[in-house]
GROMACS .gro file of C-alpha atoms in nm:
model
  388
    1MET     CA    1   0.000   0.000   0.000
    2THR     CA    2   0.137   0.342  -0.099
    3THR     CA    3   0.144   0.606   0.174
    4ILE     CA    4   0.124   0.971   0.081
    5ALA     CA    5   0.373   1.170   0.287
    6ALA     CA    6   0.285   1.492   0.460
    7ARG     CA    7   0.500   1.778   0.340
    8PRO     CA    8   0.650   1.948   0.647
    9THR     CA    9   0.660   2.290   0.483
   10THR     CA   10   0.382   2.425   0.705
   11ARG     CA   11   0.302   2.357   1.069
   12LEU     CA   12   0.225   2.000   1.171
   13GLY     CA   13   0.003   1.993   1.479
   14TYR     CA   14   0.161   1.693   1.646
   15VAL     CA   15   0.516   1.821   1.584
   16ASP     CA   16   0.424   2.157   1.739
   17ASN     CA   17   0.263   1.977   2.033
   18LEU     CA   18   0.580   1.775   2.087
   19ARG     CA   19   0.783   2.095   2.072
   20ILE     CA   20   0.563   2.240   2.349
   21LEU     CA   21   0.640   1.936   2.566
   22LEU     CA   22   1.012   1.968   2.498
   23THR     CA   23   1.001   2.339   2.587
   24VAL     CA   24   0.836   2.258   2.920
   25LEU     CA   25   1.107   1.995   2.974
   26VAL     CA   26   1.371   2.266   2.920
   27LEU     CA   27   1.207   2.468   3.198
   28ALA     CA   28   1.191   2.158   3.421
   29HIS     CA   29   1.556   2.082   3.344
   30HIS     CA   30   1.670   2.425   3.459
   31CYS     CA   31   1.441   2.422   3.762
   32ALA     CA   32   1.607   2.093   3.858
   33LEU     CA   33   1.952   2.249   3.815
   34THR     CA   34   1.841   2.528   4.049
   35TYR     CA   35   1.769   2.295   4.342
   36GLY     CA   36   1.941   1.965   4.261
   37ALA     CA   37   2.282   1.823   4.342
   38LEU     CA   38   2.422   1.946   4.010
   39PRO     CA   39   2.437   2.325   4.059
   40ILE     CA   40   2.526   2.457   3.712
   41TRP     CA   41   2.277   2.739   3.660
   42TYR     CA   42   2.262   3.114   3.710
   43TRP     CA   43   2.094   3.087   4.051
   44THR     CA   44   2.134   2.771   4.257
   45GLU     CA   45   2.036   2.642   4.597
   46PRO     CA   46   2.208   2.302   4.576
   47SER     CA   47   2.084   2.013   4.786
   48GLU     CA   48   2.233   1.668   4.838
   49SER     CA   49   1.916   1.540   4.999
   50LEU     CA   50   1.728   1.249   4.847
   51SER     CA   51   1.512   1.484   4.640
   52GLY     CA   52   1.819   1.684   4.536
   53LEU     CA   53   1.987   1.367   4.411
   54ALA     CA   54   1.667   1.267   4.232
   55LEU     CA   55   1.667   1.603   4.053
   56MET     CA   56   2.027   1.542   3.948
   57VAL     CA   57   1.933   1.202   3.802
   58PHE     CA   58   1.642   1.368   3.619
   59VAL     CA   59   1.881   1.620   3.463
   60ILE     CA   60   2.127   1.352   3.350
   61ALA     CA   61   1.850   1.133   3.205
   62ASN     CA   62   1.699   1.432   3.027
   63GLN     CA   63   2.032   1.521   2.873
   64LEU     CA   64   2.046   1.182   2.700
   65TRP     CA   65   1.779   1.275   2.446
   66PHE     CA   66   1.581   1.595   2.472
   67MET     CA   67   1.813   1.847   2.305
   68GLY     CA   68   1.883   1.603   2.024
   69SER     CA   69   1.508   1.586   1.972
   70PHE     CA   70   1.497   1.965   1.935
   71PHE     CA   71   1.755   1.945   1.656
   72LEU     CA   72   1.559   1.676   1.470
   73LEU     CA   73   1.236   1.878   1.492
   74SER     CA   74   1.422   2.187   1.374
   75GLY     CA   75   1.565   1.999   1.077
   76LEU     CA   76   1.219   1.886   0.963
   77PHE     CA   77   1.117   2.228   0.833
   78VAL     CA   78   1.450   2.344   0.692
   79PRO     CA   79   1.428   2.186   0.342
   80GLY     CA   80   1.080   2.323   0.275
   81SER     CA   81   1.181   2.670   0.385
   82ALA     CA   82   1.492   2.661   0.167
   83ASP     CA   83   1.281   2.536  -0.127
   84ARG     CA   84   1.041   2.828  -0.100
   85LYS     CA   85   1.295   3.104  -0.037
   86GLY     CA   86   1.608   2.981  -0.208
   87PRO     CA   87   1.942   2.926  -0.027
   88GLY     CA   88   2.038   3.293  -0.007
   89ALA     CA   89   1.707   3.423   0.128
   90PHE     CA   90   1.684   3.124   0.362
   91ALA     CA   91   2.028   3.203   0.506
   92ARG     CA   92   1.939   3.570   0.555
   93ASP     CA   93   1.613   3.471   0.724
   94ARG     CA   94   1.796   3.235   0.963
   95ILE     CA   95   2.046   3.508   1.050
   96VAL     CA   96   1.757   3.736   1.146
   97ARG     CA   97   1.536   3.477   1.317
   98LEU     CA   98   1.819   3.312   1.513
   99GLY     CA   99   2.101   3.565   1.513
  100VAL     CA  100   1.903   3.862   1.647
  101PRO     CA  101   1.770   3.677   1.957
  102LEU     CA  102   2.119   3.536   2.016
  103VAL     CA  103   2.281   3.881   2.008
  104ALA     CA  104   2.000   4.033   2.219
  105PHE     CA  105   2.042   3.761   2.481
  106TRP     CA  106   2.418   3.815   2.488
  107LEU     CA  107   2.387   4.194   2.520
  108VAL     CA  108   2.102   4.209   2.773
  109ALA     CA  109   1.995   3.885   2.940
  110ARG     CA  110   2.343   3.737   2.989
  111PRO     CA  111   2.483   4.023   3.202
  112VAL     CA  112   2.153   4.070   3.389
  113LEU     CA  113   2.156   3.703   3.487
  114SER     CA  114   2.515   3.739   3.606
  115LEU     CA  115   2.449   4.045   3.827
  116PRO     CA  116   2.470   3.844   4.153
  117GLY     CA  117   2.843   3.808   4.083
  118TRP     CA  118   2.900   4.180   4.026
  119PRO     CA  119   2.987   4.278   4.388
  120GLU     CA  120   3.274   4.030   4.397
  121ARG     CA  121   3.413   4.147   4.065
  122ARG     CA  122   3.372   4.512   4.162
  123ALA     CA  123   3.573   4.441   4.476
  124ALA     CA  124   3.845   4.299   4.252
  125GLY     CA  125   3.864   4.635   4.071
  126GLU     CA  126   3.668   4.551   3.756
  127SER     CA  127   3.468   4.823   3.586
  128PHE     CA  128   3.095   4.774   3.535
  129LEU     CA  129   3.132   4.823   3.159
  130HIS     CA  130   3.390   4.545   3.137
  131PHE     CA  131   3.174   4.323   3.355
  132TRP     CA  132   2.867   4.382   3.136
  133PHE     CA  133   3.038   4.281   2.813
  134SER     CA  134   3.263   4.003   2.941
  135VAL     CA  135   3.073   3.809   3.205
  136GLY     CA  136   2.896   3.481   3.138
  137ASP     CA  137   2.821   3.297   2.816
  138PRO     CA  138   2.519   3.241   2.586
  139GLY     CA  139   2.362   3.005   2.841
  140PRO     CA  140   2.071   2.805   2.693
  141MET     CA  141   2.110   3.004   2.372
  142TRP     CA  142   2.392   2.767   2.277
  143PHE     CA  143   2.114   2.570   2.105
  144VAL     CA  144   2.026   2.869   1.887
  145GLU     CA  145   2.396   2.923   1.819
  146VAL     CA  146   2.451   2.565   1.697
  147LEU     CA  147   2.122   2.562   1.505
  148LEU     CA  148   2.226   2.880   1.322
  149VAL     CA  149   2.557   2.722   1.220
  150LEU     CA  150   2.383   2.405   1.096
  151SER     CA  151   2.121   2.605   0.906
  152LEU     CA  152   2.382   2.818   0.733
  153ALA     CA  153   2.582   2.505   0.649
  154TYR     CA  154   2.270   2.356   0.487
  155ALA     CA  155   2.209   2.680   0.293
  156ALA     CA  156   2.569   2.669   0.167
  157PHE     CA  157   2.525   2.305   0.063
  158ARG     CA  158   2.208   2.389  -0.129
  159ALA     CA  159   2.374   2.687  -0.299
  160LEU     CA  160   2.678   2.483  -0.404
  161ARG     CA  161   2.455   2.203  -0.529
  162ALA     CA  162   2.245   2.445  -0.734
  163ARG     CA  163   2.559   2.602  -0.881
  164SER     CA  164   2.698   2.261  -0.971
  165ALA     CA  165   2.368   2.161  -1.132
  166ALA     CA  166   2.365   2.483  -1.334
  167ARG     CA  167   2.716   2.417  -1.463
  168ARG     CA  168   2.629   2.058  -1.556
  169GLY     CA  169   2.307   2.176  -1.721
  170ALA     CA  170   2.504   2.421  -1.934
  171LEU     CA  171   2.741   2.143  -2.040
  172VAL     CA  172   2.503   1.856  -2.116
  173GLY     CA  173   2.162   2.012  -2.152
  174PRO     CA  174   1.857   2.108  -1.945
  175GLU     CA  175   1.762   1.748  -1.864
  176VAL     CA  176   2.026   1.728  -1.591
  177ALA     CA  177   1.903   2.044  -1.423
  178ALA     CA  178   1.548   1.911  -1.437
  179ASP     CA  179   1.656   1.583  -1.278
  180VAL     CA  180   1.836   1.762  -0.997
  181ALA     CA  181   1.537   1.991  -0.935
  182ALA     CA  182   1.308   1.689  -0.918
  183ASP     CA  183   1.542   1.520  -0.672
  184ALA     CA  184   1.541   1.832  -0.451
  185ALA     CA  185   1.163   1.852  -0.430
  186PRO     CA  186   0.983   1.721  -0.120
  187ALA     CA  187   0.889   1.354  -0.141
  188LEU     CA  188   0.530   1.279  -0.234
  189VAL     CA  189   0.545   0.910  -0.145
  190ALA     CA  190   0.661   0.810   0.201
  191GLN     CA  191   0.962   0.579   0.192
  192PRO     CA  192   0.938   0.294   0.447
  193LEU     CA  193   1.175   0.313   0.743
  194SER     CA  194   1.257  -0.034   0.875
  195PHE     CA  195   1.375  -0.139   1.220
  196ARG     CA  196   1.703  -0.235   1.052
  197ALA     CA  197   1.748   0.118   0.918
  198ILE     CA  198   1.680   0.269   1.261
  199ALA     CA  199   1.926   0.026   1.422
  200GLY     CA  200   2.184   0.112   1.156
  201PHE     CA  201   2.148   0.481   1.234
  202VAL     CA  202   2.196   0.407   1.606
  203ALA     CA  203   2.509   0.205   1.524
  204VAL     CA  204   2.662   0.483   1.313
  205LEU     CA  205   2.578   0.743   1.577
  206THR     CA  206   2.728   0.519   1.847
  207VAL     CA  207   3.063   0.478   1.670
  208VAL     CA  208   3.089   0.846   1.575
  209THR     CA  209   3.002   0.954   1.932
  210ALA     CA  210   3.257   0.718   2.091
  211LEU     CA  211   3.535   0.834   1.858
  212TRP     CA  212   3.440   1.198   1.913
  213ARG     CA  213   3.457   1.154   2.290
  214LEU     CA  214   3.816   1.034   2.270
  215ALA     CA  215   3.895   1.398   2.188
  216VAL     CA  216   3.597   1.566   2.359
  217PRO     CA  217   3.516   1.369   2.676
  218MET     CA  218   3.203   1.406   2.886
  219GLY     CA  219   3.216   1.713   3.104
  220THR     CA  220   3.403   1.922   2.847
  221TYR     CA  221   3.290   2.284   2.829
  222TRP     CA  222   3.375   2.507   2.534
  223VAL     CA  223   3.422   2.847   2.690
  224GLY     CA  224   3.454   3.054   2.374
  225VAL     CA  225   3.115   2.957   2.234
  226GLY     CA  226   2.949   2.872   2.566
  227LEU     CA  227   2.866   2.516   2.463
  228PRO     CA  228   2.798   2.315   2.783
  229SER     CA  229   2.769   1.970   2.622
  230PRO     CA  230   3.004   1.941   2.322
  231ALA     CA  231   3.037   1.567   2.392
  232TYR     CA  232   2.684   1.535   2.247
  233LEU     CA  233   2.757   1.725   1.924
  234PRO     CA  234   2.747   1.411   1.704
  235GLN     CA  235   2.394   1.342   1.828
  236TYR     CA  236   2.285   1.700   1.764
  237VAL     CA  237   2.433   1.715   1.412
  238LEU     CA  238   2.317   1.371   1.297
  239LEU     CA  239   1.965   1.418   1.434
  240PHE     CA  240   1.945   1.751   1.253
  241VAL     CA  241   2.050   1.570   0.934
  242ALA     CA  242   1.793   1.298   1.011
  243GLY     CA  243   1.529   1.572   1.026
  244LEU     CA  244   1.636   1.698   0.684
  245LEU     CA  245   1.612   1.348   0.537
  246ALA     CA  246   1.282   1.275   0.712
  247ALA     CA  247   1.132   1.584   0.547
  248ARG     CA  248   1.246   1.469   0.203
  249ARG     CA  249   1.153   1.103   0.238
  250GLY     CA  250   0.828   1.122   0.429
  251TRP     CA  251   0.953   0.926   0.729
  252LEU     CA  252   0.712   1.097   0.969
  253THR     CA  253   0.422   0.934   0.788
  254ALA     CA  254   0.604   0.608   0.714
  255LEU     CA  255   0.679   0.526   1.078
  256THR     CA  256   0.427   0.268   1.199
  257ALA     CA  257   0.241   0.261   1.528
  258ARG     CA  258   0.422  -0.064   1.615
  259GLN     CA  259   0.761   0.099   1.555
  260GLY     CA  260   0.659   0.385   1.780
  261ARG     CA  261   0.551   0.155   2.064
  262VAL     CA  262   0.866  -0.056   2.043
  263ALA     CA  263   1.089   0.253   2.028
  264LEU     CA  264   0.925   0.412   2.330
  265ILE     CA  265   0.948   0.092   2.537
  266VAL     CA  266   1.315   0.049   2.442
  267ALA     CA  267   1.387   0.410   2.539
  268LEU     CA  268   1.219   0.379   2.879
  269VAL     CA  269   1.386   0.046   2.957
  270GLY     CA  270   1.720   0.179   2.839
  271VAL     CA  271   1.741   0.479   3.074
  272ALA     CA  272   1.875   0.283   3.373
  273PRO     CA  273   2.146   0.098   3.173
  274ALA     CA  274   2.243   0.428   3.008
  275LEU     CA  275   2.291   0.595   3.345
  276GLY     CA  276   2.490   0.298   3.476
  277LEU     CA  277   2.717   0.281   3.172
  278SER     CA  278   2.770   0.657   3.187
  279ALA     CA  279   2.895   0.616   3.544
  280LEU     CA  280   3.131   0.334   3.437
  281ALA     CA  281   3.262   0.532   3.140
  282SER     CA  282   3.345   0.828   3.365
  283ALA     CA  283   3.605   0.621   3.555
  284PRO     CA  284   3.965   0.739   3.494
  285ASP     CA  285   4.071   0.403   3.348
  286ALA     CA  286   3.769   0.361   3.121
  287GLY     CA  287   3.869   0.244   2.773
  288ILE     CA  288   3.714   0.249   2.428
  289LEU     CA  289   3.480  -0.041   2.509
  290ALA     CA  290   3.333   0.157   2.799
  291LEU     CA  291   3.289   0.458   2.569
  292LEU     CA  292   3.120   0.242   2.307
  293GLY     CA  293   2.885   0.095   2.568
  294GLN     CA  294   2.799   0.438   2.701
  295SER     CA  295   2.742   0.580   2.352
  296LEU     CA  296   2.527   0.283   2.249
  297ALA     CA  297   2.305   0.304   2.557
  298GLU     CA  298   2.266   0.682   2.527
  299ASN     CA  299   2.176   0.673   2.160
  300VAL     CA  300   1.933   0.384   2.199
  301VAL     CA  301   1.748   0.602   2.451
  302ALA     CA  302   1.773   0.915   2.232
  303ILE     CA  303   1.655   0.756   1.907
  304GLY     CA  304   1.394   0.544   2.082
  305ALA     CA  305   1.254   0.849   2.259
  306VAL     CA  306   1.231   1.072   1.953
  307VAL     CA  307   1.084   0.799   1.729
  308GLY     CA  308   0.842   0.685   1.999
  309LEU     CA  309   0.724   1.034   2.087
  310LEU     CA  310   0.681   1.140   1.724
  311VAL     CA  311   0.458   0.840   1.658
  312LEU     CA  312   0.273   0.879   1.989
  313PHE     CA  313   0.196   1.245   1.922
  314ARG     CA  314   0.103   1.174   1.560
  315GLU     CA  315  -0.143   0.903   1.665
  316ARG     CA  316  -0.281   1.049   1.990
  317PHE     CA  317  -0.202   1.420   2.017
  318SER     CA  318  -0.226   1.562   1.666
  319GLY     CA  319  -0.512   1.802   1.735
  320GLN     CA  320  -0.443   2.161   1.829
  321PRO     CA  321  -0.702   2.340   2.039
  322ALA     CA  322  -0.665   2.714   2.083
  323TRP     CA  323  -0.438   2.686   2.389
  324ALA     CA  324  -0.201   2.451   2.204
  325ARG     CA  325  -0.181   2.684   1.903
  326PHE     CA  326  -0.104   2.970   2.140
  327ALA     CA  327   0.162   2.768   2.323
  328ALA     CA  328   0.325   2.655   1.997
  329GLN     CA  329   0.328   3.007   1.856
  330HIS     CA  330   0.513   3.136   2.162
  331SER     CA  331   0.739   2.836   2.236
  332PHE     CA  332   1.056   2.986   2.083
  333ALA     CA  333   1.005   3.312   2.270
  334VAL     CA  334   0.961   3.109   2.590
  335TYR     CA  335   1.289   2.931   2.522
  336VAL     CA  336   1.471   3.263   2.480
  337ILE     CA  337   1.335   3.444   2.785
  338HIS     CA  338   1.289   3.157   3.032
  339PRO     CA  339   1.623   3.203   3.215
  340LEU     CA  340   1.521   3.554   3.323
  341VAL     CA  341   1.182   3.431   3.446
  342LEU     CA  342   1.316   3.123   3.625
  343VAL     CA  343   1.593   3.311   3.800
  344GLY     CA  344   1.360   3.595   3.901
  345VAL     CA  345   1.103   3.358   4.051
  346ALA     CA  346   1.375   3.149   4.220
  347VAL     CA  347   1.519   3.460   4.387
  348LEU     CA  348   1.172   3.551   4.516
  349LEU     CA  349   1.130   3.194   4.646
  350SER     CA  350   1.470   3.187   4.817
  351PRO     CA  351   1.329   3.267   5.167
  352LEU     CA  352   1.102   2.961   5.141
  353VAL     CA  353   1.229   2.674   5.356
  354ALA     CA  354   1.123   2.347   5.195
  355PRO     CA  355   1.275   2.029   5.051
  356ALA     CA  356   1.445   2.062   4.714
  357GLY     CA  357   1.175   1.859   4.541
  358VAL     CA  358   0.899   2.082   4.674
  359LYS     CA  359   1.075   2.402   4.569
  360PHE     CA  360   1.137   2.248   4.226
  361LEU     CA  361   0.765   2.181   4.180
  362VAL     CA  362   0.668   2.528   4.305
  363LEU     CA  363   0.921   2.699   4.075
  364LEU     CA  364   0.808   2.495   3.776
  365ALA     CA  365   0.436   2.547   3.844
  366LEU     CA  366   0.483   2.924   3.870
  367SER     CA  367   0.731   2.963   3.585
  368VAL     CA  368   0.552   2.774   3.308
  369PRO     CA  369   0.245   3.002   3.282
  370LEU     CA  370   0.455   3.308   3.364
  371CYS     CA  371   0.700   3.234   3.080
  372TRP     CA  372   0.420   3.204   2.828
  373GLY     CA  373   0.259   3.521   2.962
  374VAL     CA  374   0.583   3.719   2.934
  375ALA     CA  375   0.643   3.574   2.586
  376TYR     CA  376   0.295   3.688   2.479
  377LEU     CA  377   0.351   4.042   2.605
  378LEU     CA  378   0.697   4.058   2.448
  379ARG     CA  379   0.571   3.946   2.108
  380ARG     CA  380   0.306   4.220   2.119
  381ILE     CA  381   0.585   4.477   2.082
  382PRO     CA  382   0.605   4.583   1.716
  383GLY     CA  383   0.875   4.392   1.529
  384VAL     CA  384   0.949   4.139   1.805
  385ALA     CA  385   0.727   3.867   1.658
  386ARG     CA  386   0.947   3.882   1.347
  387VAL     CA  387   1.233   3.721   1.544
  388LEU     CA  388   1.046   3.550   1.828
   0.00000   0.00000   0.00000
């Protein structure tokens, strides 16, 4: 039976709904960093209590898959946008849509979030102007930074391919150019995606990740670009590429309900082994086999989660009531401004004496609606909706 593939050139309800969930998970992730036993956030009240350790485990488990899922979802709509606008206009649009929020965050939000450290640096003789322009890093906007680089790389690839096709068309006739144009068009018929193909992708990603981590081990932090998890770059890049291919080949439609169920079960079952193997691979004498085991377990969870959730949302959560359309429309703005909201609410909650888990839930419950409210007001400002 032939399956007609949906063209992801416009919004897909279930993809937007999944993006809403992932955005809420970003907020939960940073709320957990605020109160957990892994204090790597702008404002922290670290706890090594049982709930604090549980929040740390939540953060580590989240890291296995959720940002990679963002890159795959982002890649889904890139080919259609480049088709409509052309490589040059697409690149300029990405520079505006991603570059402007990145620069605005660096100029305004980054130093504001670092203000608690100003008294210490002032005591060391630093000027406020130097502090404002030198303190901190892009924070969560590293995702936007990497996505911008990947988008521009894709635009360059499309431009070079079009130039090559034009040269070949001039040499051997217009048929070649027509063939290339047909190949670049979105797929009309969904190409089946077998379990073997998914397993093959996991295998390739596992080997590339393990080799990459010989040079960039877990825990590496790239100060210049503010990238907190460069050890996961192979996952981010290859899932972005998988999104590009899925758009062309209709994989979103071709995935079966059975594949989704199996993938989700495998991901859930694989979390505990992934955490255990990560602990083993972090030992000083861990060798390449430990790195391979860690990479395999992580990527089984990551690919299982994204495949399972895509199918689950396609089958069960594809509708978009008014609140979901509103949430999807403002999800990128929420991502950009959420550090300011979370830190502000956490500072106000600092006098509250309660277990880490309780404060985590209170911060999350207050911050989710507040982030969307602030995002709505911000996008009402003329011109802001163009970039947010």
